[in-house]
CSV table of C-alpha atoms and ligand atoms in Angstrom, one decimal:
chain,number,residue,atom,x,y,z
A,1,MET,CA,133.0,92.9,118.7
A,2,ASN,CA,135.1,91.9,121.7
A,3,SER,CA,136.2,95.0,123.3
A,4,GLY,CA,139.8,95.3,124.0
A,5,GLN,CA,142.6,97.7,124.7
A,6,VAL,CA,145.1,98.7,122.0
A,7,GLY,CA,148.1,96.4,122.3
A,8,SER,CA,146.1,93.5,123.7
A,9,GLU,CA,145.5,90.2,122.0
A,10,VAL,CA,141.9,89.5,120.8
A,11,LEU,CA,139.9,86.8,119.1
A,12,VAL,CA,137.0,88.0,116.9
A,13,LYS,CA,134.6,85.8,115.0
A,14,GLY,CA,132.4,87.0,112.2
A,15,TRP,CA,131.5,87.1,108.6
A,16,VAL,CA,133.6,88.7,105.9
A,17,ARG,CA,132.0,91.7,104.3
A,18,THR,CA,134.9,92.6,101.9
A,19,LYS,CA,138.4,91.7,101.2
A,20,ARG,CA,140.9,93.8,99.3
A,21,GLY,CA,144.6,94.3,99.1
A,22,ASN,CA,147.7,93.3,97.1
A,23,LYS,CA,150.2,90.5,97.1
A,24,ASN,CA,151.8,91.6,100.3
A,25,ILE,CA,149.0,92.8,102.4
A,26,VAL,CA,145.2,92.0,102.6
A,27,PHE,CA,142.5,94.0,104.4
A,28,ILE,CA,139.4,92.1,105.6
A,29,ALA,CA,136.3,94.0,106.8
A,30,LEU,CA,134.8,91.6,109.4
A,31,ASN,CA,131.4,91.9,111.0
A,32,ASP,CA,130.0,89.9,114.0
A,33,GLY,CA,126.5,91.3,113.9
A,34,SER,CA,126.7,93.2,117.2
A,35,THR,CA,127.0,96.6,115.4
A,36,ILE,CA,126.9,98.2,112.0
A,37,LEU,CA,130.6,98.9,112.3
A,38,ASN,CA,133.1,96.4,110.9
A,39,ILE,CA,136.5,95.7,112.3
A,40,GLN,CA,139.4,95.8,109.8
A,41,VAL,CA,141.7,92.8,109.9
A,42,VAL,CA,145.2,93.4,108.5
A,43,VAL,CA,146.8,90.3,107.1
A,44,ASP,CA,150.5,90.0,106.2
A,45,VAL,CA,150.3,87.6,103.3
A,46,ALA,CA,153.7,86.2,103.9
A,47,LEU,CA,152.6,84.8,107.3
A,48,PHE,CA,149.6,82.8,105.9
A,49,ASP,CA,148.8,79.8,103.7
A,50,GLU,CA,147.9,81.0,100.2
A,51,ASN,CA,144.9,78.6,100.0
A,52,LEU,CA,143.5,79.8,103.3
A,53,LEU,CA,143.6,83.4,102.1
A,54,LYS,CA,141.9,82.4,98.8
A,55,ASP,CA,139.0,80.9,100.7
A,56,ILE,CA,138.4,84.1,102.7
A,57,THR,CA,135.8,85.6,100.4
A,58,THR,CA,132.7,87.8,101.0
A,59,GLY,CA,130.3,85.9,103.2
A,60,ALA,CA,132.8,83.4,104.6
A,61,CYS,CA,132.9,82.9,108.4
A,62,ILE,CA,136.2,83.2,110.1
A,63,GLY,CA,137.8,83.6,113.6
A,64,VAL,CA,140.8,85.9,113.8
A,65,THR,CA,143.4,86.1,116.5
A,66,GLY,CA,145.6,89.1,116.5
A,67,LYS,CA,146.8,92.2,118.1
A,68,LEU,CA,144.6,95.3,118.4
A,69,VAL,CA,146.5,98.2,117.0
A,70,GLU,CA,145.9,101.9,116.2
A,71,SER,CA,144.9,102.0,112.6
A,72,GLN,CA,147.4,103.3,110.0
A,73,GLY,CA,144.6,103.9,107.5
A,74,GLN,CA,141.6,106.1,107.4
A,75,GLY,CA,138.0,105.2,108.3
A,76,GLN,CA,138.7,103.4,111.6
A,77,HIS,CA,140.5,104.0,114.8
A,78,ILE,CA,141.7,100.5,115.5
A,79,GLU,CA,142.3,97.4,113.6
A,80,ILE,CA,143.6,93.9,114.1
A,81,ASN,CA,147.0,92.6,113.0
A,82,ALA,CA,146.2,88.9,112.4
A,83,THR,CA,148.5,86.3,113.8
A,84,SER,CA,146.2,83.3,113.1
A,85,ILE,CA,143.0,82.8,111.2
A,86,GLU,CA,140.5,79.9,111.5
A,87,LEU,CA,138.1,79.4,108.6
A,88,TYR,CA,134.8,78.2,109.9
A,89,GLY,CA,132.7,78.3,106.7
A,90,LYS,CA,133.6,79.0,103.2
A,91,SER,CA,131.3,80.9,100.9
A,92,ASP,CA,131.7,80.1,97.2
A,93,ALA,CA,132.3,83.5,95.5
A,94,GLU,CA,130.7,82.2,92.3
A,95,LEU,CA,127.4,81.2,94.0
A,96,TYR,CA,126.9,83.4,97.1
A,97,PRO,CA,123.9,85.5,96.3
A,98,LEU,CA,125.1,88.5,98.2
A,99,GLN,CA,128.6,88.5,96.7
A,100,LYS,CA,127.9,91.9,95.1
A,101,LYS,CA,126.6,95.0,96.9
A,102,GLY,CA,123.6,97.1,96.0
A,103,HIS,CA,120.8,94.5,95.6
A,104,SER,CA,117.2,95.6,95.3
A,105,MET,CA,114.9,95.2,98.3
A,106,GLU,CA,112.9,92.8,96.2
A,107,PHE,CA,115.9,90.6,95.6
A,108,LEU,CA,116.7,90.7,99.3
A,109,ARG,CA,113.2,89.7,100.2
A,110,GLU,CA,113.5,86.6,97.9
A,111,ASN,CA,116.7,85.9,99.9
A,112,ALA,CA,115.3,86.7,103.3
A,113,HIS,CA,117.4,83.8,104.7
A,114,LEU,CA,120.5,85.8,103.9
A,115,ARG,CA,119.5,89.4,104.1
A,116,PHE,CA,120.3,89.7,107.8
A,117,ARG,CA,123.9,89.8,106.6
A,118,THR,CA,123.5,93.1,104.8
A,119,ASN,CA,124.1,96.4,106.6
A,120,THR,CA,120.6,97.6,106.1
A,121,PHE,CA,118.9,94.5,107.5
A,122,GLY,CA,121.4,94.2,110.3
A,123,ALA,CA,120.5,97.8,111.3
A,124,VAL,CA,116.7,97.2,111.0
A,125,PHE,CA,116.7,94.0,113.1
A,126,ARG,CA,118.9,95.4,115.8
A,127,ILE,CA,116.6,98.4,116.1
A,128,ARG,CA,113.6,96.0,116.1
A,129,HIS,CA,115.1,94.3,119.1
A,130,SER,CA,115.8,97.6,120.9
A,131,MET,CA,112.2,98.7,120.4
A,132,ALA,CA,110.8,95.4,121.8
A,133,PHE,CA,113.0,95.8,124.8
A,134,ALA,CA,112.0,99.5,125.2
A,135,ILE,CA,108.3,98.6,125.1
A,136,HIS,CA,108.7,96.2,128.0
A,137,LYS,CA,110.8,98.7,129.9
A,138,TYR,CA,108.3,101.5,129.3
A,139,PHE,CA,105.4,99.5,130.7
A,140,ASN,CA,107.3,97.8,133.5
A,141,ASP,CA,108.5,101.2,134.7
A,142,LYS,CA,104.9,102.4,134.7
A,143,GLY,CA,103.6,99.4,136.7
A,144,PHE,CA,101.8,97.7,133.9
A,145,PHE,CA,101.7,93.9,133.8
A,146,TYR,CA,102.6,91.9,130.7
A,147,LEU,CA,99.7,89.6,130.0
A,148,HIS,CA,99.9,86.6,127.6
A,149,THR,CA,96.7,86.4,125.7
A,150,PRO,CA,96.0,83.3,123.6
A,151,VAL,CA,97.1,82.9,120.0
A,152,ILE,CA,94.3,80.4,119.3
A,153,THR,CA,90.8,81.8,120.1
A,154,ALA,CA,87.2,81.2,119.4
A,155,SER,CA,86.2,84.9,119.1
A,156,ASP,CA,86.7,87.5,116.4
A,157,ALA,CA,87.6,90.5,118.5
A,158,GLU,CA,87.4,93.1,115.7
A,159,GLY,CA,84.3,91.5,114.1
A,160,ALA,CA,85.8,91.8,110.7
A,161,GLY,CA,85.8,88.1,109.9
A,162,GLU,CA,89.4,88.1,108.6
A,163,MET,CA,90.6,85.0,110.4
A,164,PHE,CA,92.7,82.0,109.7
A,165,HIS,CA,91.0,78.8,110.8
A,166,VAL,CA,92.8,76.5,113.2
A,167,THR,CA,91.6,72.9,112.9
A,168,THR,CA,92.7,69.3,113.0
A,169,LEU,CA,89.8,68.1,110.9
A,170,ASP,CA,90.5,66.2,107.7
A,171,LEU,CA,89.9,68.9,105.1
A,172,HIS,CA,89.3,66.2,102.4
A,173,ASN,CA,86.6,64.6,104.5
A,174,LEU,CA,84.9,67.1,106.7
A,175,PRO,CA,82.3,65.8,109.2
A,176,LYS,CA,78.9,67.4,108.6
A,177,ASN,CA,76.0,68.1,111.0
A,178,ASP,CA,72.3,67.7,110.2
A,179,GLN,CA,72.1,71.1,108.6
A,180,GLY,CA,74.8,70.1,106.2
A,181,SER,CA,77.5,72.5,107.6
A,182,VAL,CA,80.8,71.5,109.1
A,183,ASP,CA,80.4,69.8,112.5
A,184,PHE,CA,83.1,71.3,114.7
A,185,LYS,CA,82.2,69.1,117.7
A,186,SER,CA,84.7,66.5,116.5
A,187,ASP,CA,87.4,69.2,115.9
A,188,PHE,CA,90.3,69.5,118.4
A,189,PHE,CA,88.7,72.1,120.6
A,190,GLY,CA,85.1,70.9,120.0
A,191,LYS,CA,84.3,74.2,118.4
A,192,GLU,CA,85.4,76.5,115.6
A,193,THR,CA,88.7,78.2,116.4
A,194,ASN,CA,91.0,80.6,114.7
A,195,LEU,CA,94.3,82.5,115.1
A,196,THR,CA,93.7,85.7,117.1
A,197,VAL,CA,93.3,89.1,115.3
A,198,SER,CA,93.8,91.0,118.6
A,199,GLY,CA,94.4,90.2,122.3
A,200,GLN,CA,92.2,93.0,123.4
A,201,LEU,CA,89.1,91.2,124.6
A,202,GLU,CA,91.2,88.9,126.9
A,203,GLY,CA,93.3,91.9,127.8
A,204,GLU,CA,90.2,93.7,129.1
A,205,LEU,CA,89.6,90.7,131.4
A,206,GLY,CA,93.1,91.2,132.8
A,207,ALA,CA,92.7,95.0,133.2
A,208,MET,CA,89.4,94.5,135.2
A,209,ALA,CA,91.5,92.9,137.9
A,210,LEU,CA,95.2,93.9,137.5
A,211,GLY,CA,94.5,97.5,136.7
A,212,ASP,CA,97.0,98.2,133.9
A,213,ILE,CA,98.1,95.5,131.6
A,214,TYR,CA,99.6,95.1,128.1
A,215,THR,CA,99.9,92.4,125.6
A,216,PHE,CA,102.7,92.1,123.0
A,217,GLY,CA,102.4,89.2,120.6
A,218,PRO,CA,101.7,88.0,117.1
A,219,THR,CA,98.3,88.7,115.6
A,220,PHE,CA,96.9,87.3,112.3
A,221,ARG,CA,94.7,88.8,109.7
A,222,ALA,CA,93.5,87.0,106.5
A,223,GLU,CA,92.8,90.3,104.8
A,224,ASN,CA,93.9,90.3,101.2
A,225,SER,CA,95.7,93.6,101.3
A,226,ASN,CA,98.8,93.7,99.2
A,227,THR,CA,100.1,97.0,100.4
A,228,PRO,CA,103.4,98.2,101.8
A,229,ARG,CA,101.7,98.6,105.3
A,230,HIS,CA,99.8,95.2,105.7
A,231,LEU,CA,101.0,91.9,106.9
A,232,ALA,CA,99.0,88.7,107.4
A,233,GLU,CA,101.1,88.0,110.6
A,234,PHE,CA,102.1,91.1,112.5
A,235,TRP,CA,103.0,91.9,116.1
A,236,MET,CA,100.8,94.2,118.2
A,237,ILE,CA,101.2,95.9,121.5
A,238,GLU,CA,97.9,96.4,123.3
A,239,PRO,CA,97.8,98.2,126.6
A,240,GLU,CA,94.5,98.1,128.5
A,241,MET,CA,93.9,100.4,131.5
A,242,ALA,CA,91.2,100.5,134.1
A,243,PHE,CA,89.8,103.9,135.0
A,244,TYR,CA,91.3,105.6,131.8
A,245,ASP,CA,89.0,107.7,129.7
A,246,LEU,CA,89.7,108.6,126.1
A,247,ASN,CA,91.8,111.6,127.0
A,248,ASP,CA,94.0,109.5,129.3
A,249,ASN,CA,94.2,107.0,126.5
A,250,MET,CA,95.5,109.6,124.0
A,251,ASP,CA,98.0,110.9,126.6
A,252,LEU,CA,99.4,107.5,127.1
A,253,ALA,CA,99.6,106.7,123.4
A,254,GLU,CA,101.4,109.9,122.6
A,255,ASP,CA,103.8,109.6,125.6
A,256,PHE,CA,104.5,105.9,124.7
A,257,VAL,CA,105.4,106.4,121.0
A,258,LYS,CA,107.5,109.5,121.9
A,259,TYR,CA,109.3,107.5,124.5
A,260,LEU,CA,110.1,104.7,122.0
A,261,ILE,CA,111.4,107.2,119.4
A,262,SER,CA,113.5,108.9,122.0
A,263,TYR,CA,114.8,105.6,123.1
A,264,ALA,CA,115.9,104.7,119.6
A,265,LEU,CA,117.5,108.1,119.1
A,266,GLU,CA,119.5,107.6,122.3
A,267,ASN,CA,120.3,103.9,122.0
A,268,CYS,CA,120.5,103.1,118.3
A,269,LYS,CA,122.7,105.9,117.1
A,270,ASP,CA,125.0,104.0,114.8
A,271,ASP,CA,122.2,102.1,113.1
A,272,LEU,CA,119.9,105.1,112.7
A,273,GLY,CA,122.9,107.1,111.4
A,274,PHE,CA,123.5,104.5,108.8
A,275,LEU,CA,119.8,104.4,107.7
A,276,ASN,CA,119.7,108.2,107.6
A,277,THR,CA,122.6,108.2,105.2
A,278,MET,CA,121.6,105.2,103.0
A,279,ILE,CA,117.8,104.9,103.2
A,280,ASP,CA,116.2,108.2,104.0
A,281,LYS,CA,118.1,111.5,104.5
A,282,ALA,CA,115.2,113.1,106.4
A,283,LEU,CA,114.9,110.2,108.9
A,284,LEU,CA,116.6,111.7,112.0
A,285,GLU,CA,115.0,115.1,111.4
A,286,ARG,CA,111.6,113.5,111.2
A,287,LEU,CA,112.1,111.4,114.4
A,288,LYS,CA,113.2,114.4,116.3
A,289,PHE,CA,110.3,116.5,115.0
A,290,VAL,CA,107.8,113.9,116.2
A,291,VAL,CA,109.3,113.7,119.7
A,292,GLU,CA,109.4,117.5,120.0
A,293,ASN,CA,105.9,118.4,118.8
A,294,GLU,CA,102.5,117.9,120.2
A,295,PHE,CA,100.1,115.7,118.2
A,296,VAL,CA,97.1,117.4,116.8
A,297,ARG,CA,93.8,116.1,118.3
A,298,ILE,CA,90.6,116.5,116.3
A,299,SER,CA,87.4,114.6,115.8
A,300,TYR,CA,86.6,112.5,112.8
A,301,THR,CA,83.8,115.0,111.9
A,302,GLU,CA,86.3,117.9,111.9
A,303,ALA,CA,88.7,115.8,109.7
A,304,VAL,CA,86.0,115.2,107.2
A,305,GLU,CA,85.3,118.9,107.0
A,306,ILE,CA,89.0,119.6,106.3
A,307,LEU,CA,89.1,117.0,103.6
A,308,LEU,CA,86.0,118.2,101.9
A,309,ALA,CA,87.3,121.8,102.0
A,310,SER,CA,90.7,120.8,100.6
A,311,GLY,CA,89.5,121.0,97.0
A,312,ARG,CA,91.4,117.7,96.3
A,313,LYS,CA,90.3,115.0,93.9
A,314,TRP,CA,90.3,111.8,95.9
A,315,GLU,CA,90.5,108.3,94.6
A,316,TYR,CA,88.1,107.2,97.4
A,317,GLN,CA,85.2,109.5,98.1
A,318,VAL,CA,85.1,111.5,101.4
A,319,GLY,CA,81.9,111.9,103.3
A,320,TRP,CA,80.6,111.6,106.8
A,321,GLY,CA,80.1,108.0,107.7
A,322,ARG,CA,82.7,106.7,105.2
A,323,ASP,CA,85.9,105.2,106.5
A,324,LEU,CA,89.1,107.2,105.9
A,325,GLN,CA,91.6,105.8,103.4
A,326,ALA,CA,95.3,106.1,103.5
A,327,GLU,CA,95.2,109.0,101.0
A,328,HIS,CA,93.0,111.0,103.4
A,329,GLU,CA,95.0,110.2,106.5
A,330,ARG,CA,98.2,111.1,104.8
A,331,TYR,CA,96.8,114.4,103.5
A,332,LEU,CA,95.8,115.4,107.1
A,333,VAL,CA,99.2,114.4,108.5
A,334,GLU,CA,101.6,115.3,105.8
A,335,GLU,CA,100.0,118.3,104.1
A,336,HIS,CA,97.4,119.9,106.3
A,337,PHE,CA,98.8,119.7,109.8
A,338,LYS,CA,102.3,118.5,109.0
A,339,ARG,CA,102.6,116.5,112.2
A,340,PRO,CA,101.0,113.4,113.8
A,341,VAL,CA,97.2,113.6,114.3
A,342,ILE,CA,94.9,111.8,116.6
A,343,LEU,CA,91.4,111.5,115.2
A,344,THR,CA,88.6,110.7,117.7
A,345,ASP,CA,84.8,110.0,117.8
A,346,TYR,CA,84.3,108.1,114.6
A,347,PRO,CA,80.9,107.0,113.3
A,348,ARG,CA,79.9,104.0,115.2
A,349,ASP,CA,79.0,102.0,112.1
A,350,ILE,CA,82.6,101.9,110.9
A,351,LYS,CA,84.1,100.8,114.2
A,352,ALA,CA,84.1,97.7,116.4
A,353,PHE,CA,81.2,96.7,118.7
A,354,TYR,CA,83.1,97.3,122.0
A,355,MET,CA,83.7,101.0,121.7
A,356,LYS,CA,82.0,103.4,124.1
A,357,GLN,CA,78.9,105.0,122.5
A,358,ASN,CA,78.6,108.8,122.6
A,359,ASP,CA,75.4,110.5,123.6
A,360,ASP,CA,74.8,111.7,120.1
A,361,GLY,CA,73.8,108.1,119.1
A,362,ARG,CA,76.0,108.1,116.0
A,363,THR,CA,79.7,108.2,117.1
A,364,VAL,CA,81.9,106.2,119.4
A,365,ARG,CA,84.9,107.1,121.6
A,366,ALA,CA,87.4,105.8,119.1
A,367,MET,CA,90.9,107.2,118.5
A,368,ASP,CA,93.3,106.5,115.6
A,369,VAL,CA,96.8,107.9,115.7
A,370,LEU,CA,98.0,108.9,112.2
A,371,PHE,CA,101.7,109.2,111.4
A,372,PRO,CA,103.6,110.7,108.4
A,373,GLY,CA,104.5,108.2,105.8
A,374,ILE,CA,102.5,105.5,107.6
A,375,GLY,CA,98.9,106.5,108.1
A,376,GLU,CA,97.3,104.7,111.0
A,377,ILE,CA,99.9,103.5,113.5
A,378,ILE,CA,97.6,103.1,116.5
A,379,GLY,CA,93.9,102.2,116.8
A,380,GLY,CA,92.1,102.3,120.1
A,381,SER,CA,89.1,103.5,122.1
A,382,GLN,CA,87.4,103.9,125.4
A,383,ARG,CA,85.4,100.7,125.9
A,384,GLU,CA,81.6,100.5,126.5
A,385,GLU,CA,81.4,99.5,130.1
A,386,ASP,CA,77.6,99.6,130.3
A,387,TYR,CA,76.1,96.1,130.0
A,388,ASP,CA,72.8,97.2,128.5
A,389,LYS,CA,74.4,99.4,125.9
A,390,LEU,CA,77.0,96.8,125.0
A,391,ILE,CA,74.5,94.0,124.6
A,392,SER,CA,72.2,96.0,122.5
A,393,ARG,CA,75.1,96.9,120.2
A,394,ILE,CA,76.1,93.2,120.0
A,395,ARG,CA,72.5,92.3,119.0
A,396,GLU,CA,72.3,95.2,116.5
A,397,MET,CA,75.5,94.0,114.8
A,398,LYS,CA,74.3,90.3,114.9
A,399,MET,CA,77.4,89.2,116.7
A,400,PRO,CA,77.4,85.7,118.3
A,401,GLU,CA,76.2,86.9,121.8
A,402,LYS,CA,76.4,83.4,123.3
A,403,ASP,CA,80.1,83.1,122.5
A,404,LEU,CA,80.9,86.4,124.3
A,405,TRP,CA,79.4,85.5,127.7
A,406,TRP,CA,82.8,85.7,129.4
A,407,TYR,CA,83.4,89.1,127.9
A,408,LEU,CA,80.0,90.3,129.0
A,409,ASP,CA,80.6,89.1,132.5
A,410,THR,CA,83.1,91.9,133.1
A,411,ARG,CA,80.2,94.3,132.5
A,412,ARG,CA,78.0,92.3,134.9
A,413,TYR,CA,80.4,92.1,137.8
A,414,GLY,CA,82.4,95.1,138.9
A,415,SER,CA,82.4,96.9,135.5
A,416,ALA,CA,84.6,100.0,135.3
A,417,PRO,CA,85.4,102.7,132.8
A,418,HIS,CA,88.5,101.6,130.8
A,419,SER,CA,90.4,102.2,127.6
A,420,GLY,CA,93.1,100.8,125.5
A,421,PHE,CA,94.8,100.8,122.1
A,422,GLY,CA,96.8,98.7,119.8
A,423,LEU,CA,100.2,99.8,118.3
A,424,GLY,CA,101.2,97.9,115.2
A,425,PHE,CA,104.8,96.9,115.9
A,426,GLU,CA,105.9,96.7,112.3
A,427,ARG,CA,104.4,100.1,111.5
A,428,LEU,CA,106.4,101.6,114.4
A,429,ILE,CA,109.5,99.9,113.0
A,430,LEU,CA,108.8,101.3,109.5
A,431,PHE,CA,108.5,104.8,111.0
A,432,ILE,CA,111.7,104.5,113.1
A,433,THR,CA,113.9,102.9,110.4
A,434,GLY,CA,112.6,104.9,107.4
A,435,MET,CA,112.1,101.7,105.5
A,436,SER,CA,109.3,101.9,103.0
A,437,ASN,CA,107.9,98.4,102.9
A,438,ILE,CA,106.5,96.6,105.9
A,439,ARG,CA,107.9,93.3,104.5
A,440,ASP,CA,111.4,94.7,105.2
A,441,VAL,CA,111.0,95.2,108.9
A,442,ILE,CA,109.9,91.7,110.0
A,443,PRO,CA,112.4,88.9,109.5
A,444,PHE,CA,110.0,86.6,107.7
A,445,PRO,CA,107.0,88.4,106.2
A,446,ARG,CA,103.7,86.6,105.8
A,447,THR,CA,101.6,88.2,103.0
A,448,PRO,CA,99.1,86.8,100.5
A,449,LYS,CA,100.8,84.0,98.5
A,450,ASN,CA,104.1,84.3,100.4
A,451,ALA,CA,105.3,82.1,103.3
A,452,GLU,CA,108.5,80.7,101.8
A,453,PHE,CA,110.8,80.8,104.7
B,1,4AD,O1,93.1,99.3,114.5
B,1,4AD,P1,93.3,97.8,114.9
B,1,4AD,O2,92.6,96.8,114.0
B,1,4AD,O3,92.8,97.7,116.4
B,1,4AD,C1,92.7,96.6,117.1
B,1,4AD,O4,93.0,95.5,116.8
B,1,4AD,C2,92.3,96.9,118.6
B,1,4AD,N1,91.8,95.6,119.2
B,1,4AD,C3,93.4,97.5,119.3
B,1,4AD,C4,93.0,97.8,120.7
B,1,4AD,O5,92.3,98.7,121.0
B,1,4AD,N2,93.5,97.1,121.7
B,1,4AD,O6,94.8,97.5,114.9
B,1,4AD,C5,95.7,98.2,115.7
B,1,4AD,C6,97.0,98.5,114.9
B,1,4AD,C7,96.7,99.4,113.7
B,1,4AD,O7,96.7,100.7,114.1
B,1,4AD,C8,98.0,99.1,112.9
B,1,4AD,O8,99.1,99.8,113.4
B,1,4AD,C9,98.2,97.6,113.2
B,1,4AD,O9,97.6,97.3,114.4
B,1,4AD,N3,97.7,96.8,112.1
B,1,4AD,C10,98.4,96.1,111.2
B,1,4AD,N4,99.8,96.1,111.0
B,1,4AD,C11,100.2,95.4,110.0
B,1,4AD,N5,99.5,94.6,109.2
B,1,4AD,C12,98.1,94.6,109.3
B,1,4AD,N6,97.4,93.9,108.5
B,1,4AD,C13,97.6,95.4,110.4
B,1,4AD,N7,96.3,95.6,110.8
B,1,4AD,C14,96.4,96.4,111.9
B,2,MG,MG1,92.2,100.4,113.1
């Protein structure tokens, strides 16, 4: 809202949240999106055209000129005594989907084009903005450089094969080579390309010259996971640091997320207060708890022992060498340790090719940061900087060695110990807002069978 002193004349423009009153006086709650707080507009019915007032319904957009006065009523300090009102856009009360309050999250998802106008989504997207800003501030203050890695790539950084193809070939008439498979030579880039699953490999190239870099951009995964924590298009922050070992990496990850949560507590008070009241009564307490307490750091092997000793019946079997599922991660965080946990040194066979190999020959210097209510929020590792070890791993995993020549060059020329991690931006926003579905913390979620807006 335009700030102004009591007694001064102001002009405010925004959307009507509610209108109530009687035949003499009307109260309009107006919101311009800058804050969760509405301003109350007091309208002396006698001064205005009856038809204009009729058209001021929930959802309509108006501009109000009037005097800022101390409020006579309860619930606000100041209000506006309207002297003139301009109607920018009507909103038919019979048809406007958000006419009534209290819609389900599902209904609002189907109306993602309008849900910004609700208190909840206004709060979520203001907080999302603040977190994006805080991320850049954090790294800038630490001397990291923001590196823009490509959205279209020819490599599969995670080696999981969950990629969306990018092509200009005619899908109804694909050119074939002698072996009968698609001939990508005539495709736009002259080779097979896809949307990136991670900016890490290119990020490493930057770190091997600029020292400390980070990426922050959209990433794409064609995994068919219909869960409250997976998106097909999500944003990831990936710092990559020369001369960091795994311990330095864990220290940075812990400091970074604590900084972001503290920043939200300090700078998003009204919105967090609203979410704490309306969405999750334990939200503020949980955020403060995470900031104030050290994360537990244990190895994957120790975690498996804890899970096996728990006496629990798991849906997915626990055993050394198997990947941990959400139920296991959440048991460790929410029930066993009751605080965030960083797991390290996973079996190499369930992690990506680039992770530094431990001397035991079976584990790698991986780290996953696990959060209450979320599970994995960060995945990272120290990288294998030794050319021979890296190439033998690439061959063992039957990865396309030829296509990775540029990545391997960093290990040929001036290789250095280095580490990095990826923070899932929407998983962070889930944690900070207390929302329970990842589709509700990104403006236009992309999930299997869903790309309407
Ligand atoms: O663990 P991931 O796959 O790690 C990487 O991509 C590494 N290249 C990161 C690095 O070391 N630079 O993904 C990192 C994080 C996960 O911990 C999770 O928070 C998030 O990205 N993430 C997803 N978020 C939403 N939807 C999905 N489908 C996600 N997949 C991963
Ligand atoms: Mg991971």
